[in-house]
Coordinates of C-alpha atoms and ligand atoms in Angstrom, one line a residue:
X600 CA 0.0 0.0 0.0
X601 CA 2.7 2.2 0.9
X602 CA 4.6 2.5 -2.6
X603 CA 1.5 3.1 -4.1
X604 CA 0.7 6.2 -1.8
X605 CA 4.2 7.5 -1.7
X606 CA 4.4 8.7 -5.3
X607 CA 1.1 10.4 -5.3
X608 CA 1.8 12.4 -1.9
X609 CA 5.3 13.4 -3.5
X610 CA 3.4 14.8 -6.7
X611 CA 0.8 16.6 -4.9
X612 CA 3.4 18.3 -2.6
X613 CA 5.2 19.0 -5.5
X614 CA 2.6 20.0 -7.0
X615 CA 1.0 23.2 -3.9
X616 CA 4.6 23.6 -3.3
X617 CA 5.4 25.0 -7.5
X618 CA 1.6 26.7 -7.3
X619 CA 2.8 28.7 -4.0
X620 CA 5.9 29.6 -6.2
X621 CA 4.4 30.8 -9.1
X622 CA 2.1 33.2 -6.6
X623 CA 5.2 34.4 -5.0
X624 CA 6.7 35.1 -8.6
X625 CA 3.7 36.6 -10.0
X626 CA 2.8 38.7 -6.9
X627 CA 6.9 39.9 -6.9
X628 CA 6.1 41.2 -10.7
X629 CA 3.0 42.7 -10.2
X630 CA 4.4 44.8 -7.1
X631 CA 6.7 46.3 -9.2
X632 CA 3.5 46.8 -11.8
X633 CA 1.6 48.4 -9.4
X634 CA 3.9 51.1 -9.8
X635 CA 1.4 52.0 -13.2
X636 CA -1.4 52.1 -10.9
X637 CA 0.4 54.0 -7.4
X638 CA 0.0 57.5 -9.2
X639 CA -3.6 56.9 -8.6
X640 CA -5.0 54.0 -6.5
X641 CA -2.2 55.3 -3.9
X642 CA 0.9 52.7 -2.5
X643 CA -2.0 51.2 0.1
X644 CA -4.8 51.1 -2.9
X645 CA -6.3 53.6 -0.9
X646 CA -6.8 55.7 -3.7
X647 CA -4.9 59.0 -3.6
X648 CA -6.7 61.9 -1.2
X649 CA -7.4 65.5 -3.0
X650 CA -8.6 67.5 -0.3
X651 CA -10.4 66.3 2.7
X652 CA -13.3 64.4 1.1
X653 CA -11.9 63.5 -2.7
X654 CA -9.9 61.0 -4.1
X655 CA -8.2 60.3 -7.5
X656 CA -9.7 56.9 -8.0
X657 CA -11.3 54.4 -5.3
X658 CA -9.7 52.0 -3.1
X659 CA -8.7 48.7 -4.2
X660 CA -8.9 47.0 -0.7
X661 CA -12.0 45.1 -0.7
X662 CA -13.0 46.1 -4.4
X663 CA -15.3 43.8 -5.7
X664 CA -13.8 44.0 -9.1
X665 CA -10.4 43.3 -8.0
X666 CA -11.6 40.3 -6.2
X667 CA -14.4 38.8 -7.9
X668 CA -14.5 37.4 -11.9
X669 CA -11.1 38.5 -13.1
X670 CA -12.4 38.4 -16.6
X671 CA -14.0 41.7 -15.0
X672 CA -11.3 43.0 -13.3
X673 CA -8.9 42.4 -16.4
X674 CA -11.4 44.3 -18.6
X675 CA -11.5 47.2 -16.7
X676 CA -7.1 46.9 -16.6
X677 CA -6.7 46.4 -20.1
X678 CA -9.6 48.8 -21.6
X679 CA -10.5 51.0 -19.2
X680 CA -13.6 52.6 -17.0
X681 CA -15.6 55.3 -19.0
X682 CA -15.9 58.0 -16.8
X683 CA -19.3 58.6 -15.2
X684 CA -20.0 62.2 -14.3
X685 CA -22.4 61.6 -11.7
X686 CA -19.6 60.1 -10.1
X687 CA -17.7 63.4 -9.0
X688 CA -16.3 61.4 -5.3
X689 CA -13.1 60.6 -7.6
X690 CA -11.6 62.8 -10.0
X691 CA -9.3 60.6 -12.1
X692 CA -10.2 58.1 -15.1
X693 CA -9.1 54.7 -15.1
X694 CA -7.4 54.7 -18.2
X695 CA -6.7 51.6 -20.5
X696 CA -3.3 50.1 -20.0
X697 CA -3.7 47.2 -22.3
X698 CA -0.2 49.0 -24.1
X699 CA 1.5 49.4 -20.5
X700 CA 1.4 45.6 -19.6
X701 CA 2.4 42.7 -21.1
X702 CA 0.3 39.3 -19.8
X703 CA 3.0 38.2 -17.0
X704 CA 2.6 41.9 -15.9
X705 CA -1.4 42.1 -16.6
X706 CA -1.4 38.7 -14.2
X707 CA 1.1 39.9 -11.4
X708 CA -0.5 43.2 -10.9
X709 CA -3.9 41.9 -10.9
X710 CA -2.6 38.4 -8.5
X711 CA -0.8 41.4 -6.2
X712 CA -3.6 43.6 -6.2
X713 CA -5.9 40.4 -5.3
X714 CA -3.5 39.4 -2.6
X715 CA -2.7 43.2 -0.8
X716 CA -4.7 45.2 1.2
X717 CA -6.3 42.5 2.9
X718 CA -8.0 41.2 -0.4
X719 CA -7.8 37.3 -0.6
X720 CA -8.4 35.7 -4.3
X721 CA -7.4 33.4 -6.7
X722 CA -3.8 33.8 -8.4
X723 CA -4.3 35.4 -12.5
X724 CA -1.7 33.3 -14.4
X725 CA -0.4 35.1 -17.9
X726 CA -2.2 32.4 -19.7
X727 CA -5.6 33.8 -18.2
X728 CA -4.5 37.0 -18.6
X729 CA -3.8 36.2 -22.1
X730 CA -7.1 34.3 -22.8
X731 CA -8.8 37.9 -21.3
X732 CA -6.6 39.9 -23.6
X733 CA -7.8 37.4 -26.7
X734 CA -11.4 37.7 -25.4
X735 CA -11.8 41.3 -25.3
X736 CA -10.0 42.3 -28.6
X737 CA -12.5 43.9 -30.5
X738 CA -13.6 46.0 -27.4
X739 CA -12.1 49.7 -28.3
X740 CA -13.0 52.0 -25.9
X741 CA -13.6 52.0 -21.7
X742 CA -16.9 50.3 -20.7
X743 CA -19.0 52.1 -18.1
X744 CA -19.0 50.6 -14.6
X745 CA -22.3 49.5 -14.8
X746 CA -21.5 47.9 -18.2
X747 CA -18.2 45.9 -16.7
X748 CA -20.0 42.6 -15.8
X749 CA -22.7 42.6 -18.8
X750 CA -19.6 43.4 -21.4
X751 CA -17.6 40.4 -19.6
X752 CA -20.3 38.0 -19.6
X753 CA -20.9 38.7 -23.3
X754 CA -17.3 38.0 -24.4
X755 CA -17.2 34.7 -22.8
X756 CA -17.7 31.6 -25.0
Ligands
HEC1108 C1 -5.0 57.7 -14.0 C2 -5.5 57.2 -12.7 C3 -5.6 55.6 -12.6 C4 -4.7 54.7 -12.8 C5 -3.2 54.9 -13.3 C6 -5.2 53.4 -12.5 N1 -6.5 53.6 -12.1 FE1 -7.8 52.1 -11.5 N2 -9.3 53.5 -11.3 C7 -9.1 54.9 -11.5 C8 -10.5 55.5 -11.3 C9 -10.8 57.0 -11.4 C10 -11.4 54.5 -11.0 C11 -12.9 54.6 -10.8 C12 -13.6 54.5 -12.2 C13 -15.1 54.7 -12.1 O1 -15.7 53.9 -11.3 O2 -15.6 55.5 -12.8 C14 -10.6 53.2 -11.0 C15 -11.1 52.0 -10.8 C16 -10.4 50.8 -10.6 C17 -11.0 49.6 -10.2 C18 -12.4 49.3 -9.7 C19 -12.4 49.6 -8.3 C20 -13.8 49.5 -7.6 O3 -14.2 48.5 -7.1 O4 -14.5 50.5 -7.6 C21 -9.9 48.7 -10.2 C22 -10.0 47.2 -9.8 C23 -8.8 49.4 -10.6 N3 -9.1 50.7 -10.9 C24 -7.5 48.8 -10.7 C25 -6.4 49.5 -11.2 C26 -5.1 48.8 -11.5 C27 -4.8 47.4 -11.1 C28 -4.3 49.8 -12.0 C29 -2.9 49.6 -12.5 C30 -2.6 48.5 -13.4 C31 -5.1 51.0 -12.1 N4 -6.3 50.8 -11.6 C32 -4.6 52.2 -12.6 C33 -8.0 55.5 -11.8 C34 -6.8 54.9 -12.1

């Protein structure tokens, strides 16, 4: 019984212990990433304050995007939020970086992002972040907030 189990508990170790190393990796790249997002968002993913009840763009801790379907939080990475201007509690625009990251970075900053300030989700690996990138192709311009989730669900085969 014992050579039979042995094998199979060396691969599976194997196995969590090469998943927990691609996180680390992917969480190391997507720190430096974040750098992209900093100017904004904040180093905390606050969200930068303007004055004592504004902010450049919203925080990132506890975001539902950032943490929930990461075909919707890659959409709104790689093209973009439209800016609604009934929303005047943040005065920046979250602006399309599908040209500023390639899909290791797209997957690390996302993985970080989902993995920092006390956010807990699922790793992005640059192949989903490629399949997103594939996925949303023919999208051109920044989808309205309300329109993240519909647009997302309507690109998935
Ligand atoms: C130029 C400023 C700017 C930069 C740079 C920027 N963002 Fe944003 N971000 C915004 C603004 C403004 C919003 C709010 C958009 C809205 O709801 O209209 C936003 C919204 C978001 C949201 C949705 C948050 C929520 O739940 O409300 C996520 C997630 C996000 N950004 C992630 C990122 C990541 C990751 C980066 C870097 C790769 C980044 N942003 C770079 C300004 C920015």
């Amino acid at each position: 019984m014992k050579h039979f189990l042995l094998p199979i508990l060396a691969a599976s170790i194997f196995s969590a212990s090469a998943d927990e190393a691609q996180k680390a990796k992917l969480i190391e790249i997507g720190k430096a990433s974040f750098a992209t997002c900093m100017a904004c968002h904040g180093p905390d993913g606050q969200g930068v304050a303007v004055g004592p009840d504004k902010k450049m763009a919203p925080t990132l801790a506890g975001s539902k995007i950032a943490t929930g379907d990461p075909a919707v939080f890659a959409l709104s990475v790689l093209k973009g939020i439209q800016k609604d201007p009934a929303n005047t509690a943040v005065l920046g625009i979250m602006a399309p970086l599908e040209a500023t990251l390639d899909d290791e970075k797209l997957a690390g900053v996302m993985t970080y992002v989902r993995n920092s300030f006390g956010n807990k989700a699922d790793v992005v690996t640059p192949e989903d972040a490629k399949k997103f990138r594939e996925m949303f192709k023919d999208i051109k311009a920044p989808v309205l907030r309300a329109d993240l989730e519909k647009t997302a669900a309507s690109h998935k085969k």
